[in-house]
């Protein structure tokens, strides 16, 4: 029997971006979207067009660039949001409007303050309006896993009748249990007369660590044929279903699932590393599929078994998910054309030849200091280059720092502030504390530092250090990322990067489904 197709709907750029501090620039979103297209994702939810002008612009840019995937925008179930989504998606070859409305008693009463009849009517009319712009309309019943089955059947039957082609029943708060959630999807499909007119989808959150299990139960027990997920399981609170886990479960256990996928699994690890680098959310070492230890064997018994027969302890091959992708690609003798070609292979597009030349100069500087250049180094380097030329309020120039046992560390930092170069001094309990205090003596942001983390971009003592600083101010939380061979310099870059994001006035709405 021919395998059914499982649609992979990636929402890294929308739901993933709702992780506190994970907001991305338009250029970063475009880079991730291109990698998702290379990965073979069927649907890319590029954002929420009505949230901000920045989101609208990002969706429109992605819609004009992506050819092989459907580009989707989220919208609330109202005409203004839907029209805005349609406008942003206009350049897309294949486009989807994804509209949502809460259906659980709790959400209807406490959040929407609407009666069930009002929710029913608004859902129906929203889908009808969206169908004016595209034949591909998805409807999500927010907090679906806690909705009353009879009412959910009534709403979903109506939106299918109005032309919804995908029906998503989200486990919005991660409350679902696999067997129960799967049985609920199956019951809805059996009870709703026109259920066969739409593709059924699952969207699960990981609050109880059950997102992947719930999604797979929705597929196998419920008959869903679309899974909504994110790279690295990125997302609000405990995150979303991890794309890499769903894909490799389906692929590795094809004997059980018997489902077909469009995904090029060798692009999973490159996608994971790109999203991690851009958002500043490091992947835990023991994370399934994409963690640094996912294919490491410390036990002598395991090592012996793998050497004798790989499948004794490995159910997947590391190279099948892209772990071989970070081989040395360039060195200090590499020319500009080789560098430019590698940028193209990494789906990195710089706006002008001047930008390519500037990035190449930074590459040569790095190659003089580091003998082996990996893909991750190039990604970090280009990201730094974009920040340096992004008309940012703060920009790192240089620093000197002194630490000595028994003495309080000091730092002198030079950076530009609104185009004017300033130098400042600070001291602290450590070199990073001294740098932050120096910068704050001029910036005076009064932001609270929530997180400071250091991650090696590649392996070895020559690896660039990637620093993430998470700041909070006035209810806003932002991540700043900086990379350098000197982690002290990387820390200064990360702090200034975070200050730039706080400086930005782009506010976003954060609907959650």
Coordinates of C-alpha atoms in Angstrom, one line a residue:
X1 CA 0.0 0.0 0.0
X2 CA 1.3 3.4 -1.0
X3 CA 2.4 5.6 2.0
X4 CA 0.3 8.6 2.8
X5 CA 2.0 12.0 2.7
X6 CA 2.7 13.8 6.0
X7 CA 2.8 17.6 5.6
X8 CA 5.4 19.3 7.7
X9 CA 4.3 22.8 8.7
X10 CA 7.1 24.8 10.2
X11 CA 6.3 27.7 12.5
X12 CA 9.8 28.6 13.7
X13 CA 9.4 32.1 12.3
X14 CA 6.1 32.7 14.0
X15 CA 5.5 30.5 17.1
X16 CA 9.2 29.9 17.6
X17 CA 9.9 33.6 17.6
X18 CA 7.5 34.0 20.6
X19 CA 10.2 32.5 22.9
X20 CA 11.2 35.4 25.2
X21 CA 14.0 37.2 23.5
X22 CA 14.0 35.2 20.2
X23 CA 12.8 38.0 17.9
X24 CA 14.6 38.1 14.6
X25 CA 15.4 40.7 12.0
X26 CA 14.0 40.6 8.5
X27 CA 17.3 39.4 7.1
X28 CA 17.6 36.7 9.7
X29 CA 14.1 35.5 9.0
X30 CA 14.9 35.3 5.2
X31 CA 18.0 33.3 5.9
X32 CA 16.0 30.8 8.0
X33 CA 13.2 30.6 5.5
X34 CA 15.7 29.7 2.7
X35 CA 17.1 27.0 4.9
X36 CA 13.6 25.6 5.6
X37 CA 13.0 25.6 1.9
X38 CA 16.2 23.7 1.4
X39 CA 15.1 21.3 4.1
X40 CA 12.0 20.6 2.2
X41 CA 9.4 22.0 4.6
X42 CA 6.0 21.9 3.0
X43 CA 4.5 25.0 4.7
X44 CA 6.5 27.9 6.2
X45 CA 4.5 30.0 8.6
X46 CA 6.6 33.2 8.1
X47 CA 4.9 35.3 10.8
X48 CA 1.8 37.2 11.9
X49 CA 1.3 40.0 9.4
X50 CA -0.9 42.2 11.6
X51 CA 1.5 42.0 14.6
X52 CA 3.9 44.7 13.3
X53 CA 5.2 46.4 10.2
X54 CA 8.4 44.4 10.7
X55 CA 6.5 41.1 10.6
X56 CA 4.5 42.3 7.6
X57 CA 7.7 43.2 5.7
X58 CA 9.4 39.9 6.6
X59 CA 6.5 37.9 5.4
X60 CA 6.2 39.8 2.1
X61 CA 10.0 39.4 1.5
X62 CA 9.8 35.7 2.2
X63 CA 6.7 35.3 0.0
X64 CA 8.6 36.8 -2.9
X65 CA 11.7 34.6 -2.5
X66 CA 10.4 31.1 -1.6
X67 CA 9.4 29.0 -4.6
X68 CA 9.3 25.4 -3.3
X69 CA 7.3 25.8 -0.1
X70 CA 3.9 27.3 0.7
X71 CA 4.2 30.5 2.6
X72 CA 1.7 31.1 5.4
X73 CA 0.7 34.0 7.6
X74 CA -1.2 33.8 10.8
X75 CA -4.2 36.0 11.5
X76 CA -6.9 36.4 14.1
X77 CA -10.4 35.7 12.9
X78 CA -11.2 39.2 11.8
X79 CA -11.3 40.9 8.4
X80 CA -8.6 43.4 9.2
X81 CA -6.0 40.7 10.2
X82 CA -7.0 38.5 7.3
X83 CA -6.7 41.3 4.7
X84 CA -3.3 42.3 6.1
X85 CA -2.1 38.6 5.8
X86 CA -3.4 38.5 2.2
X87 CA -1.5 41.7 1.4
X88 CA 1.7 40.4 2.8
X89 CA 1.4 37.0 1.0
X90 CA 0.5 38.6 -2.4
X91 CA 4.0 37.8 -4.0
X92 CA 3.9 34.1 -3.0
X93 CA 3.6 31.4 -5.7
X94 CA 1.8 29.3 -3.1
X95 CA 0.2 31.0 -0.1
X96 CA -1.9 30.1 2.9
X97 CA -3.9 32.2 5.3
X98 CA -4.0 30.6 8.8
X99 CA -6.8 32.1 10.9
X100 CA -7.6 31.1 14.5
X101 CA -10.1 31.6 17.2
X102 CA -10.4 30.1 20.7
X103 CA -13.1 27.5 21.3
X104 CA -12.6 26.3 24.9
X105 CA -15.1 27.4 27.6
X106 CA -12.2 29.0 29.6
X107 CA -10.9 31.0 26.7
X108 CA -14.3 32.1 25.4
X109 CA -15.4 33.3 28.8
X110 CA -12.2 34.8 30.2
X111 CA -10.2 35.9 27.2
X112 CA -12.6 36.5 24.3
X113 CA -15.7 37.3 26.5
X114 CA -17.8 35.9 23.7
X115 CA -20.7 33.5 23.8
X116 CA -20.3 30.1 21.9
X117 CA -22.8 31.3 19.3
X118 CA -20.7 34.5 18.7
X119 CA -17.5 32.4 18.4
X120 CA -19.2 30.0 15.9
X121 CA -20.4 32.9 13.7
X122 CA -17.0 34.7 13.8
X123 CA -15.1 31.6 12.9
X124 CA -17.4 30.8 10.0
X125 CA -17.3 34.4 8.6
X126 CA -13.5 34.6 9.0
X127 CA -12.9 31.5 6.8
X128 CA -15.4 32.8 4.3
X129 CA -13.6 36.1 4.1
X130 CA -10.1 34.5 3.8
X131 CA -11.3 32.3 0.9
X132 CA -11.7 35.5 -1.1
X133 CA -7.9 35.8 -1.2
X134 CA -6.7 32.1 -1.5
X135 CA -8.0 28.6 -1.9
X136 CA -5.6 27.4 0.9
X137 CA -7.1 28.4 4.2
X138 CA -6.3 26.9 7.6
X139 CA -8.5 27.2 10.6
X140 CA -7.2 26.6 14.2
X141 CA -9.4 26.1 17.2
X142 CA -7.2 27.6 19.9
X143 CA -7.1 25.6 23.1
X144 CA -8.8 22.8 21.1
X145 CA -7.6 20.1 23.5
X146 CA -9.7 21.7 26.3
X147 CA -12.7 22.5 24.1
X148 CA -16.1 20.7 24.5
X149 CA -16.4 18.1 21.7
X150 CA -20.0 18.9 20.7
X151 CA -19.2 22.6 20.3
X152 CA -15.9 21.8 18.5
X153 CA -17.7 19.6 16.0
X154 CA -20.2 22.3 15.3
X155 CA -17.5 25.0 14.7
X156 CA -15.2 22.8 12.6
X157 CA -18.1 21.5 10.4
X158 CA -19.1 25.1 9.7
X159 CA -15.6 26.3 8.8
X160 CA -15.0 23.3 6.5
X161 CA -18.3 24.1 4.8
X162 CA -17.1 27.7 4.3
X163 CA -13.9 26.4 2.6
X164 CA -11.2 25.7 5.2
X165 CA -8.9 23.2 3.6
X166 CA -6.8 22.4 6.7
X167 CA -8.2 22.0 10.2
X168 CA -5.8 22.4 13.1
X169 CA -6.7 21.2 16.7
X170 CA -4.0 22.7 18.9
X171 CA -2.9 21.5 22.3
X172 CA -2.2 25.1 23.1
X173 CA -1.1 24.8 26.7
X174 CA 0.5 21.3 26.6
X175 CA -2.4 19.7 28.5
X176 CA -2.9 16.8 26.2
X177 CA -2.0 13.1 26.9
X178 CA -1.1 11.1 23.8
X179 CA -3.8 8.4 23.8
X180 CA -6.5 10.9 24.8
X181 CA -5.4 13.6 22.3
X182 CA -5.2 11.1 19.4
X183 CA -8.6 9.7 20.3
X184 CA -10.0 13.2 20.3
X185 CA -8.8 13.9 16.8
X186 CA -10.2 10.6 15.6
X187 CA -13.5 11.3 17.2
X188 CA -13.8 14.7 15.6
X189 CA -13.0 13.2 12.2
X190 CA -15.6 10.5 12.7
X191 CA -18.4 12.7 14.0
X192 CA -18.0 15.6 11.5
X193 CA -19.8 14.8 8.3
X194 CA -17.6 16.8 6.0
X195 CA -14.3 16.0 7.8
X196 CA -12.9 14.3 4.6
X197 CA -13.0 17.7 2.8
X198 CA -10.0 19.0 4.9
X199 CA -6.5 17.9 6.0
X200 CA -6.3 17.5 9.7
X201 CA -3.4 19.0 11.6
X202 CA -1.9 18.9 15.1
X203 CA 0.0 21.7 16.9
X204 CA 1.3 20.6 20.3
X205 CA 3.2 22.5 23.0
X206 CA 5.7 20.8 25.3
X207 CA 4.7 21.9 28.8
X208 CA 4.6 18.3 30.0
X209 CA 7.3 17.1 27.7
X210 CA 4.7 15.3 25.5
X211 CA 4.6 17.5 22.4
X212 CA 6.2 15.0 20.1
X213 CA 4.3 12.1 21.6
X214 CA 1.0 14.0 21.3
X215 CA 1.7 14.9 17.7
X216 CA 2.5 11.4 16.7
X217 CA -0.6 10.1 18.5
X218 CA -2.6 12.7 16.5
X219 CA -1.1 11.2 13.4
X220 CA -1.4 7.5 14.1
X221 CA -4.5 7.4 16.3
X222 CA -6.3 10.5 15.0
X223 CA -5.4 10.3 11.3
X224 CA -3.9 13.8 11.1
X225 CA -1.8 14.4 8.1
X226 CA -0.1 17.6 9.0
X227 CA 2.2 18.3 12.0
X228 CA 3.0 21.8 13.1
X229 CA 6.5 22.1 14.6
X230 CA 9.6 24.2 15.0
X231 CA 13.4 23.7 14.6
X232 CA 14.9 22.7 17.9
X233 CA 11.4 22.7 19.5
X234 CA 11.7 26.5 19.8
X235 CA 8.6 28.2 21.2
X236 CA 6.8 29.9 24.0
X237 CA 7.2 28.5 27.5
X238 CA 8.6 24.9 27.1
X239 CA 8.4 25.1 23.4
X240 CA 6.7 23.4 20.5
X241 CA 6.9 20.0 18.9
X242 CA 10.5 19.6 17.5
X243 CA 10.6 19.2 13.7
X244 CA 13.7 17.0 13.9
X245 CA 12.0 14.6 16.3
X246 CA 8.9 14.2 14.2
X247 CA 10.8 13.8 10.9
X248 CA 13.3 11.3 12.2
X249 CA 10.7 9.3 14.1
X250 CA 8.6 8.9 10.9
X251 CA 11.7 8.1 8.8
X252 CA 13.4 5.8 11.3
X253 CA 10.2 3.9 12.1
X254 CA 8.7 3.8 8.6
X255 CA 7.8 0.2 9.3
X256 CA 5.3 1.5 11.9
X257 CA 4.2 4.9 10.6
X258 CA 4.2 4.1 6.8
X259 CA 4.2 7.8 5.9
X260 CA 6.0 9.7 3.2
X261 CA 7.9 13.0 3.7
X262 CA 9.4 15.7 1.5
X263 CA 12.2 16.4 4.0
X264 CA 15.9 16.3 3.1
X265 CA 17.1 15.1 6.5
X266 CA 20.8 16.0 5.8
X267 CA 19.6 19.7 6.2
X268 CA 18.3 19.2 9.7
X269 CA 21.5 19.9 11.6
X270 CA 22.4 22.9 9.5
X271 CA 18.9 24.3 10.2
X272 CA 19.3 23.6 13.9
X273 CA 22.6 25.4 14.1
X274 CA 21.4 28.4 12.1
X275 CA 18.3 28.9 14.3
X276 CA 20.4 28.5 17.4
X277 CA 23.0 31.0 16.3
X278 CA 20.4 33.6 15.2
X279 CA 18.1 33.3 18.2
X280 CA 20.8 32.8 20.9
X281 CA 19.0 29.7 22.2
X282 CA 21.7 27.1 22.5
X283 CA 20.7 23.4 21.9
X284 CA 21.1 21.2 25.0
X285 CA 23.8 18.6 24.4
X286 CA 21.5 15.6 25.0
X287 CA 18.7 17.0 22.7
X288 CA 17.4 14.2 20.4
X289 CA 18.8 14.3 16.8
X290 CA 20.5 17.7 16.9
X291 CA 22.2 17.7 20.4
X292 CA 26.0 17.6 20.4
X293 CA 25.8 14.2 22.3
X294 CA 23.1 12.7 20.2
X295 CA 25.5 10.4 18.4
X296 CA 28.2 10.2 21.1
X297 CA 29.0 7.0 23.0
X298 CA 30.8 7.3 26.3
X299 CA 30.2 3.8 27.6
X300 CA 32.9 1.3 26.7
X301 CA 30.3 -1.4 26.0
X302 CA 28.5 1.0 23.6
X303 CA 31.7 2.0 21.9
X304 CA 32.7 -1.6 21.4
X305 CA 29.3 -2.4 20.0
X306 CA 29.3 0.5 17.6
X307 CA 32.8 -0.4 16.3
X308 CA 31.7 -4.0 15.6
X309 CA 28.3 -3.2 14.1
X310 CA 27.0 0.4 14.0
X311 CA 23.3 -0.5 14.5
X312 CA 24.0 -2.1 17.8
X313 CA 23.5 1.3 19.5
X314 CA 22.7 3.7 16.6
X315 CA 19.2 3.7 15.1
X316 CA 20.1 6.7 12.8
X317 CA 23.4 7.7 11.1
X318 CA 24.8 11.0 12.1
X319 CA 25.5 11.9 8.5
X320 CA 21.8 11.3 7.6
X321 CA 20.8 14.3 9.6
X322 CA 23.7 16.5 8.5
X323 CA 26.3 16.1 11.2
X324 CA 29.0 15.8 8.6
X325 CA 28.0 19.2 7.2
X326 CA 30.6 21.3 9.3
X327 CA 33.8 20.0 7.6
X328 CA 36.5 22.5 7.0
X329 CA 35.5 24.5 4.0
X330 CA 37.9 27.4 3.7
X331 CA 41.3 28.6 5.0
X332 CA 43.4 31.8 4.9
X333 CA 44.5 31.0 1.3
X334 CA 41.0 30.8 0.0
X335 CA 40.0 33.5 -2.5
X336 CA 37.0 35.8 -2.7
X337 CA 35.2 33.6 -5.3
X338 CA 35.4 30.5 -3.1
X339 CA 34.1 32.5 -0.2
X340 CA 31.3 33.9 -2.3
X341 CA 30.4 30.4 -3.5
X342 CA 30.3 29.1 0.1
X343 CA 27.9 31.9 1.0
X344 CA 25.6 30.8 -1.8
X345 CA 25.8 27.2 -0.6
X346 CA 24.8 28.3 2.8
X347 CA 21.8 30.3 1.4
X348 CA 23.4 33.6 2.6
X349 CA 22.6 36.5 0.3
X350 CA 24.2 39.8 1.0
X351 CA 22.6 42.9 -0.4
X352 CA 25.6 44.3 -2.4
X353 CA 29.1 43.5 -3.7
X354 CA 30.3 46.0 -1.1
X355 CA 28.7 43.8 1.7
X356 CA 30.4 40.7 0.2
X357 CA 33.8 42.5 0.1
X358 CA 33.4 43.6 3.7
X359 CA 32.4 40.1 4.8
X360 CA 35.4 38.6 2.9
X361 CA 37.8 41.0 4.7
X362 CA 36.4 39.9 8.0
X363 CA 36.8 36.3 6.9
X364 CA 40.4 36.9 6.1
X365 CA 41.0 38.5 9.5
X366 CA 39.4 35.5 11.1
X367 CA 41.4 33.0 9.0
X368 CA 44.6 34.7 10.1
X369 CA 43.7 34.0 13.8
X370 CA 42.0 30.6 13.3
X371 CA 43.4 28.0 11.0
X372 CA 40.2 26.0 10.4
X373 CA 37.1 27.8 9.2
X374 CA 33.8 26.0 9.5
X375 CA 30.3 26.7 8.1
X376 CA 29.2 27.9 11.6
X377 CA 32.1 30.4 11.7
X378 CA 30.9 31.9 8.4
X379 CA 27.3 32.1 9.6
X380 CA 28.4 33.9 12.7
X381 CA 30.8 36.2 10.8
X382 CA 28.1 37.3 8.3
X383 CA 25.7 37.8 11.2
X384 CA 28.2 40.1 12.8
X385 CA 28.7 41.9 9.5
X386 CA 25.0 42.5 9.1
X387 CA 24.8 43.9 12.7
X388 CA 27.8 46.2 12.0
X389 CA 26.2 47.7 8.9
X390 CA 22.6 47.6 10.1
X391 CA 22.3 51.3 11.1
X392 CA 22.2 50.1 14.7
X393 CA 22.2 52.6 17.6
X394 CA 25.1 50.8 19.3
X395 CA 28.1 49.3 17.6
X396 CA 31.2 47.7 19.0
X397 CA 34.6 49.2 18.1
X398 CA 37.2 47.8 20.5
X399 CA 38.1 47.0 24.1
X400 CA 41.0 46.4 26.5
X401 CA 40.5 44.4 29.6
X402 CA 42.8 43.5 32.6
X403 CA 42.3 40.7 35.1
X404 CA 44.7 39.6 37.8
X405 CA 44.4 37.3 40.8
X406 CA 43.6 39.3 43.8
X407 CA 42.7 42.5 41.9
X408 CA 39.4 43.7 40.7
X409 CA 39.1 43.3 36.8
X410 CA 38.9 46.5 34.8
X411 CA 37.8 47.1 31.2
X412 CA 37.8 50.0 28.7
X413 CA 35.3 49.7 25.9
X414 CA 34.9 51.8 22.8
X415 CA 31.7 51.7 20.9
X416 CA 29.6 54.0 18.7
X417 CA 26.3 55.4 20.1
X418 CA 24.0 56.9 17.6
X419 CA 26.9 57.5 15.3
X420 CA 29.2 59.1 17.8
X421 CA 32.2 57.1 19.2
X422 CA 32.5 56.9 22.9
X423 CA 35.0 55.3 25.3
X424 CA 34.3 54.3 28.9
X425 CA 35.8 52.5 31.8
X426 CA 34.4 50.0 34.3
X427 CA 35.3 47.5 36.9
X428 CA 33.5 44.5 38.2
X429 CA 33.6 41.1 39.9
X430 CA 34.9 39.5 36.6
X431 CA 35.9 40.7 33.1
X432 CA 32.3 40.4 31.7
X433 CA 30.9 42.3 34.7
X434 CA 33.5 45.0 34.1
X435 CA 32.6 45.3 30.5
X436 CA 28.9 45.5 31.2
X437 CA 29.5 48.2 33.9
X438 CA 31.7 50.2 31.4
X439 CA 29.0 50.1 28.7
X440 CA 26.3 51.0 31.2
X441 CA 28.2 54.0 32.4
X442 CA 27.4 55.6 28.9
X443 CA 24.3 53.7 27.7
X444 CA 22.4 53.9 31.1
X445 CA 19.8 51.4 29.9
X446 CA 19.0 50.2 33.4
X447 CA 18.1 46.8 31.9
X448 CA 18.2 43.7 34.0
X449 CA 20.5 40.9 32.8
X450 CA 18.5 37.7 32.9
X451 CA 20.9 35.3 31.2
X452 CA 24.6 35.1 30.2
X453 CA 25.7 32.0 28.4
X454 CA 28.8 31.0 26.4
X455 CA 28.7 28.4 23.7
X456 CA 31.5 27.1 21.5
X457 CA 30.5 27.5 17.8
X458 CA 32.7 24.6 16.7
X459 CA 35.1 22.2 18.4
X460 CA 38.6 22.7 19.7
X461 CA 40.4 25.5 21.6
X462 CA 40.4 27.7 18.5
X463 CA 36.6 27.7 18.3
X464 CA 34.9 31.1 18.3
X465 CA 32.9 31.7 21.5
X466 CA 29.2 32.6 21.0
X467 CA 27.8 34.6 23.8
X468 CA 24.1 35.2 24.5
X469 CA 22.9 38.0 26.8
X470 CA 19.2 38.2 27.7
X471 CA 18.0 41.6 28.9
X472 CA 14.7 42.7 30.4
X473 CA 13.3 46.2 30.6
X474 CA 9.8 47.5 30.9
X475 CA 8.2 44.1 30.2
X476 CA 10.3 43.5 27.1
X477 CA 12.8 40.6 26.9
X478 CA 15.5 40.5 24.2
X479 CA 18.4 38.3 23.3
X480 CA 21.7 39.7 22.1
X481 CA 24.3 37.4 20.4
X482 CA 27.9 38.1 19.8
X483 CA 30.7 35.9 18.4
X484 CA 34.5 36.2 18.5
X485 CA 37.6 34.1 19.2
X486 CA 37.9 36.2 22.4
X487 CA 34.8 35.4 24.5
X488 CA 35.3 38.7 26.4
X489 CA 34.9 40.6 23.1
X490 CA 32.0 38.3 22.2
X491 CA 30.4 39.4 25.5
X492 CA 30.7 43.1 24.7
X493 CA 29.2 42.5 21.2
X494 CA 26.3 40.4 22.7
X495 CA 25.5 43.1 25.3
X496 CA 25.4 45.8 22.7
X497 CA 23.3 43.6 20.4
X498 CA 20.8 43.2 23.2
X499 CA 20.8 47.0 23.8
X500 CA 20.0 47.6 20.1
X501 CA 17.0 45.3 20.3
X502 CA 15.8 47.2 23.4
X503 CA 16.3 50.4 21.5
X504 CA 14.1 49.2 18.6
X505 CA 10.5 50.3 19.0
X506 CA 9.0 47.5 17.0
X507 CA 6.3 46.1 19.2
X508 CA 4.6 42.8 18.4
X509 CA 1.4 41.1 19.3
X510 CA 1.9 37.5 20.5
X511 CA -1.2 35.3 19.7
X512 CA -0.6 31.8 20.8
X513 CA -2.2 28.7 19.4

